[in-house]
Amino acid sequence: MKKKTLALLTATALLGGLIGCAPLTVINALTSSRSYVKTADIAFGTDARQRLDVYVPRDLQGSAAVVVFFYGGSWNSGNRADYAFVGEALAARGIIAVVADYRLYPQVRYPDFIDDAALALAWTVKDIQRFGGDPKRLFVMGHSAGAYNAAMVALDPRWLGKQGLTPAILCGWIGLAGPYDFIPIENPDVKPVFFFPDTPPESQPINHVTRAAPPALLIASHDDKIVNPLRNTAGLAKQLRSSGVAVTELYFDRTSHASLIATMSWPLRGLAPVLDNVERFVKSDAARENYASQQK
């Protein structure tokens, strides 16, 4: 018990020191590389931002479930290298992680980054078997803006349809602190990305919920000052349930918008069991059964 308390106090102190000072760089520096084999800088498109890294469990036997992850950053910033700790966390639990970049503003605006997300998923379906991944156990996951990308490819069939696919390729999707219903836009960094004040209603994930949507795991922080968890996470969860879609909805107290994803790293896991719940969702029988039912 003393060790657990000490670990939590250390994590809390570390988090206080990290936020605002290159937190992801420090987290990655503390992250072990012993649990995975990484193949980096794989092109899934022609643009320099259309690149991904694959993290394979080092002791993988047989085929593994696959999670394609998209990071946040208001569609203005971010780099897959900063999220090596997510790749390590998933690989350490026996899951293959695909951590993908996507094009950002001002190079592109809505909906081009969603096209990139769909393109990364299409690459995964086609090529992940050579890394030991099972394309029939495929999930998409994101944090913040990345959760929006994940939601759109999971809920709106237009994007995967461009790749000759449908959301039925997914066993499920995972959103961490995602913006799913954010018109009118308040964040000044996001306004030009979505053509504010002429933001198209079809840009909102909540407007694309149908009974055909894959199961969802939605996680948020009670103390999220960036993306309102009641309007976005709770609102989308309610919409999914009313359409008959299986959804698990979780909220945590000791995290913020930014630190929610940081709890995937081993120094901060004591703050919230995000990784445990992601693993449970990915490895659940319900996810596999949903995929099987969609193929009939």
mmCIF file of N, CA, C and O in Angstrom, residues 105-151:
data_model
loop_
_atom_site.group_PDB
_atom_site.id
_atom_site.type_symbol
_atom_site.label_atom_id
_atom_site.label_comp_id
_atom_site.label_asym_id
_atom_site.label_seq_id
_atom_site.Cartn_x
_atom_site.Cartn_y
_atom_site.Cartn_z
ATOM 1 N N TYR A 105 -3.775 22.347 -40.257
ATOM 2 C CA TYR A 105 -3.953 23.737 -40.652
ATOM 3 C C TYR A 105 -2.654 24.501 -40.393
ATOM 4 O O TYR A 105 -2.007 24.264 -39.388
ATOM 5 N N PRO A 106 -2.205 25.387 -41.286
ATOM 6 C CA PRO A 106 -2.924 25.945 -42.430
ATOM 7 C C PRO A 106 -2.710 25.205 -43.754
ATOM 8 O O PRO A 106 -3.218 25.659 -44.783
ATOM 9 N N GLN A 107 -1.984 24.101 -43.732
ATOM 10 C CA GLN A 107 -1.820 23.354 -44.987
ATOM 11 C C GLN A 107 -3.163 22.885 -45.514
ATOM 12 O O GLN A 107 -3.420 22.930 -46.723
ATOM 13 N N VAL A 108 -4.018 22.418 -44.605
ATOM 14 C CA VAL A 108 -5.348 21.947 -44.999
ATOM 15 C C VAL A 108 -6.380 22.445 -43.995
ATOM 16 O O VAL A 108 -6.037 22.924 -42.909
ATOM 17 N N ARG A 109 -7.634 22.319 -44.363
ATOM 18 C CA ARG A 109 -8.760 22.577 -43.471
ATOM 19 C C ARG A 109 -9.680 21.353 -43.509
ATOM 20 O O ARG A 109 -9.402 20.384 -44.206
ATOM 21 N N TYR A 110 -10.769 21.438 -42.712
ATOM 22 C CA TYR A 110 -11.798 20.401 -42.788
ATOM 23 C C TYR A 110 -12.226 20.259 -44.241
ATOM 24 O O TYR A 110 -12.434 21.256 -44.926
ATOM 25 N N PRO A 111 -12.348 19.024 -44.746
ATOM 26 C CA PRO A 111 -12.275 17.731 -44.057
ATOM 27 C C PRO A 111 -11.017 16.934 -44.388
ATOM 28 O O PRO A 111 -11.019 15.712 -44.240
ATOM 29 N N ASP A 112 -9.952 17.603 -44.858
ATOM 30 C CA ASP A 112 -8.805 16.860 -45.398
ATOM 31 C C ASP A 112 -8.138 15.953 -44.368
ATOM 32 O O ASP A 112 -7.631 14.878 -44.708
ATOM 33 N N PHE A 113 -8.120 16.383 -43.097
ATOM 34 C CA PHE A 113 -7.489 15.532 -42.082
ATOM 35 C C PHE A 113 -8.310 14.274 -41.820
ATOM 36 O O PHE A 113 -7.767 13.255 -41.378
ATOM 37 N N ILE A 114 -9.607 14.330 -42.093
ATOM 38 C CA ILE A 114 -10.416 13.112 -41.969
ATOM 39 C C ILE A 114 -10.076 12.152 -43.105
ATOM 40 O O ILE A 114 -10.016 10.930 -42.909
ATOM 41 N N ASP A 115 -9.854 12.697 -44.281
ATOM 42 C CA ASP A 115 -9.399 11.849 -45.385
ATOM 43 C C ASP A 115 -8.092 11.145 -45.030
ATOM 44 O O ASP A 115 -7.891 9.973 -45.365
ATOM 45 N N ASP A 116 -7.195 11.857 -44.338
ATOM 46 C CA ASP A 116 -5.932 11.242 -43.918
ATOM 47 C C ASP A 116 -6.173 10.111 -42.926
ATOM 48 O O ASP A 116 -5.514 9.063 -42.984
ATOM 49 N N ALA A 117 -7.109 10.318 -42.000
ATOM 50 C CA ALA A 117 -7.433 9.270 -41.033
ATOM 51 C C ALA A 117 -7.963 8.028 -41.738
ATOM 52 O O ALA A 117 -7.584 6.889 -41.421
ATOM 53 N N ALA A 118 -8.843 8.241 -42.717
ATOM 54 C CA ALA A 118 -9.386 7.111 -43.479
ATOM 55 C C ALA A 118 -8.297 6.413 -44.278
ATOM 56 O O ALA A 118 -8.275 5.178 -44.393
ATOM 57 N N LEU A 119 -7.367 7.197 -44.813
ATOM 58 C CA LEU A 119 -6.274 6.636 -45.590
ATOM 59 C C LEU A 119 -5.353 5.787 -44.706
ATOM 60 O O LEU A 119 -4.888 4.715 -45.121
ATOM 61 N N ALA A 120 -5.097 6.252 -43.484
ATOM 62 C CA ALA A 120 -4.275 5.480 -42.549
ATOM 63 C C ALA A 120 -4.958 4.177 -42.163
ATOM 64 O O ALA A 120 -4.310 3.126 -42.035
ATOM 65 N N LEU A 121 -6.279 4.214 -41.992
ATOM 66 C CA LEU A 121 -7.013 2.986 -41.702
ATOM 67 C C LEU A 121 -6.982 2.032 -42.887
ATOM 68 O O LEU A 121 -6.834 0.811 -42.716
ATOM 69 N N ALA A 122 -7.107 2.573 -44.084
ATOM 70 C CA ALA A 122 -7.058 1.726 -45.275
ATOM 71 C C ALA A 122 -5.692 1.049 -45.398
ATOM 72 O O ALA A 122 -5.609 -0.136 -45.754
ATOM 73 N N TRP A 123 -4.618 1.788 -45.110
ATOM 74 C CA TRP A 123 -3.284 1.180 -45.118
ATOM 75 C C TRP A 123 -3.227 0.039 -44.102
ATOM 76 O O TRP A 123 -2.689 -1.045 -44.383
ATOM 77 N N THR A 124 -3.796 0.267 -42.929
ATOM 78 C CA THR A 124 -3.759 -0.733 -41.865
ATOM 79 C C THR A 124 -4.491 -2.006 -42.275
ATOM 80 O O THR A 124 -3.995 -3.122 -42.061
ATOM 81 N N VAL A 125 -5.668 -1.846 -42.841
ATOM 82 C CA VAL A 125 -6.427 -3.019 -43.290
ATOM 83 C C VAL A 125 -5.626 -3.822 -44.304
ATOM 84 O O VAL A 125 -5.587 -5.059 -44.259
ATOM 85 N N LYS A 126 -4.936 -3.128 -45.191
ATOM 86 C CA LYS A 126 -4.215 -3.787 -46.273
ATOM 87 C C LYS A 126 -2.891 -4.397 -45.819
ATOM 88 O O LYS A 126 -2.516 -5.482 -46.270
ATOM 89 N N ASP A 127 -2.169 -3.729 -44.913
ATOM 90 C CA ASP A 127 -0.772 -4.090 -44.653
ATOM 91 C C ASP A 127 -0.451 -4.600 -43.249
ATOM 92 O O ASP A 127 0.665 -5.059 -43.010
ATOM 93 N N ILE A 128 -1.384 -4.517 -42.309
ATOM 94 C CA ILE A 128 -1.013 -4.809 -40.926
ATOM 95 C C ILE A 128 -0.718 -6.291 -40.683
ATOM 96 O O ILE A 128 -0.012 -6.645 -39.727
ATOM 97 N N GLN A 129 -1.207 -7.167 -41.548
ATOM 98 C CA GLN A 129 -0.947 -8.589 -41.339
ATOM 99 C C GLN A 129 0.546 -8.926 -41.396
ATOM 100 O O GLN A 129 1.007 -9.816 -40.705
ATOM 101 N N ARG A 130 1.304 -8.194 -42.201
ATOM 102 C CA ARG A 130 2.740 -8.493 -42.277
ATOM 103 C C ARG A 130 3.488 -8.084 -41.011
ATOM 104 O O ARG A 130 4.647 -8.449 -40.818
ATOM 105 N N PHE A 131 2.804 -7.356 -40.117
ATOM 106 C CA PHE A 131 3.385 -7.012 -38.821
ATOM 107 C C PHE A 131 2.821 -7.895 -37.703
ATOM 108 O O PHE A 131 3.140 -7.696 -36.534
ATOM 109 N N GLY A 132 1.973 -8.840 -38.070
ATOM 110 C CA GLY A 132 1.368 -9.713 -37.073
ATOM 111 C C GLY A 132 0.023 -9.242 -36.575
ATOM 112 O O GLY A 132 -0.519 -9.793 -35.609
ATOM 113 N N GLY A 133 -0.540 -8.213 -37.223
ATOM 114 C CA GLY A 133 -1.829 -7.692 -36.796
ATOM 115 C C GLY A 133 -2.994 -8.391 -37.460
ATOM 116 O O GLY A 133 -2.884 -8.886 -38.580
ATOM 117 N N ASP A 134 -4.115 -8.412 -36.761
ATOM 118 C CA ASP A 134 -5.337 -9.029 -37.270
ATOM 119 C C ASP A 134 -6.279 -7.936 -37.750
ATOM 120 O O ASP A 134 -6.858 -7.208 -36.929
ATOM 121 N N PRO A 135 -6.463 -7.756 -39.057
ATOM 122 C CA PRO A 135 -7.354 -6.700 -39.548
ATOM 123 C C PRO A 135 -8.811 -6.914 -39.175
ATOM 124 O O PRO A 135 -9.623 -5.996 -39.321
ATOM 125 N N LYS A 136 -9.147 -8.105 -38.683
ATOM 126 C CA LYS A 136 -10.506 -8.355 -38.226
ATOM 127 C C LYS A 136 -10.703 -7.957 -36.763
ATOM 128 O O LYS A 136 -11.803 -8.085 -36.228
ATOM 129 N N ARG A 137 -9.631 -7.477 -36.139
ATOM 130 C CA ARG A 137 -9.715 -6.925 -34.772
ATOM 131 C C ARG A 137 -9.104 -5.531 -34.783
ATOM 132 O O ARG A 137 -8.117 -5.251 -34.135
ATOM 133 N N LEU A 138 -9.745 -4.658 -35.533
ATOM 134 C CA LEU A 138 -9.236 -3.316 -35.773
ATOM 135 C C LEU A 138 -10.067 -2.275 -35.026
ATOM 136 O O LEU A 138 -11.296 -2.301 -35.073
ATOM 137 N N PHE A 139 -9.373 -1.353 -34.355
ATOM 138 C CA PHE A 139 -10.002 -0.259 -33.620
ATOM 139 C C PHE A 139 -9.336 1.049 -34.023
ATOM 140 O O PHE A 139 -8.165 1.070 -34.400
ATOM 141 N N VAL A 140 -10.078 2.134 -33.916
ATOM 142 C CA VAL A 140 -9.497 3.461 -34.113
ATOM 143 C C VAL A 140 -9.695 4.242 -32.815
ATOM 144 O O VAL A 140 -10.743 4.151 -32.172
ATOM 145 N N MET A 141 -8.658 5.003 -32.444
ATOM 146 C CA MET A 141 -8.643 5.688 -31.158
ATOM 147 C C MET A 141 -8.026 7.067 -31.339
ATOM 148 O O MET A 141 -7.143 7.261 -32.179
ATOM 149 N N GLY A 142 -8.495 8.036 -30.560
ATOM 150 C CA GLY A 142 -7.900 9.360 -30.630
ATOM 151 C C GLY A 142 -8.102 10.141 -29.356
ATOM 152 O O GLY A 142 -8.980 9.828 -28.542
ATOM 153 N N HIS A 143 -7.275 11.165 -29.196
ATOM 154 C CA HIS A 143 -7.404 12.094 -28.074
ATOM 155 C C HIS A 143 -7.669 13.488 -28.627
ATOM 156 O O HIS A 143 -7.017 13.935 -29.572
ATOM 157 N N SER A 144 -8.660 14.175 -28.066
ATOM 158 C CA SER A 144 -8.977 15.551 -28.431
ATOM 159 C C SER A 144 -9.294 15.641 -29.932
ATOM 160 O O SER A 144 -10.199 14.953 -30.407
ATOM 161 N N ALA A 145 -8.560 16.461 -30.695
ATOM 162 C CA ALA A 145 -8.813 16.547 -32.134
ATOM 163 C C ALA A 145 -8.688 15.183 -32.797
ATOM 164 O O ALA A 145 -9.396 14.880 -33.759
ATOM 165 N N GLY A 146 -7.782 14.356 -32.286
ATOM 166 C CA GLY A 146 -7.632 13.004 -32.817
ATOM 167 C C GLY A 146 -8.848 12.147 -32.539
ATOM 168 O O GLY A 146 -9.192 11.261 -33.341
ATOM 169 N N ALA A 147 -9.521 12.390 -31.407
ATOM 170 C CA ALA A 147 -10.761 11.671 -31.116
ATOM 171 C C ALA A 147 -11.857 12.088 -32.091
ATOM 172 O O ALA A 147 -12.705 11.275 -32.471
ATOM 173 N N TYR A 148 -11.844 13.358 -32.497
ATOM 174 C CA TYR A 148 -12.772 13.812 -33.536
ATOM 175 C C TYR A 148 -12.517 13.049 -34.828
ATOM 176 O O TYR A 148 -13.457 12.540 -35.459
ATOM 177 N N ASN A 149 -11.245 12.948 -35.230
ATOM 178 C CA ASN A 149 -10.917 12.204 -36.452
ATOM 179 C C ASN A 149 -11.412 10.769 -36.362
ATOM 180 O O ASN A 149 -11.978 10.225 -37.322
ATOM 181 N N ALA A 150 -11.170 10.145 -35.204
ATOM 182 C CA ALA A 150 -11.606 8.769 -35.004
ATOM 183 C C ALA A 150 -13.122 8.658 -35.084
ATOM 184 O O ALA A 150 -13.669 7.734 -35.704
ATOM 185 N N ALA A 151 -13.815 9.606 -34.455
ATOM 186 C CA ALA A 151 -15.277 9.582 -34.466
ATOM 187 C C ALA A 151 -15.822 9.716 -35.883
ATOM 188 O O ALA A 151 -16.768 9.014 -36.274
#
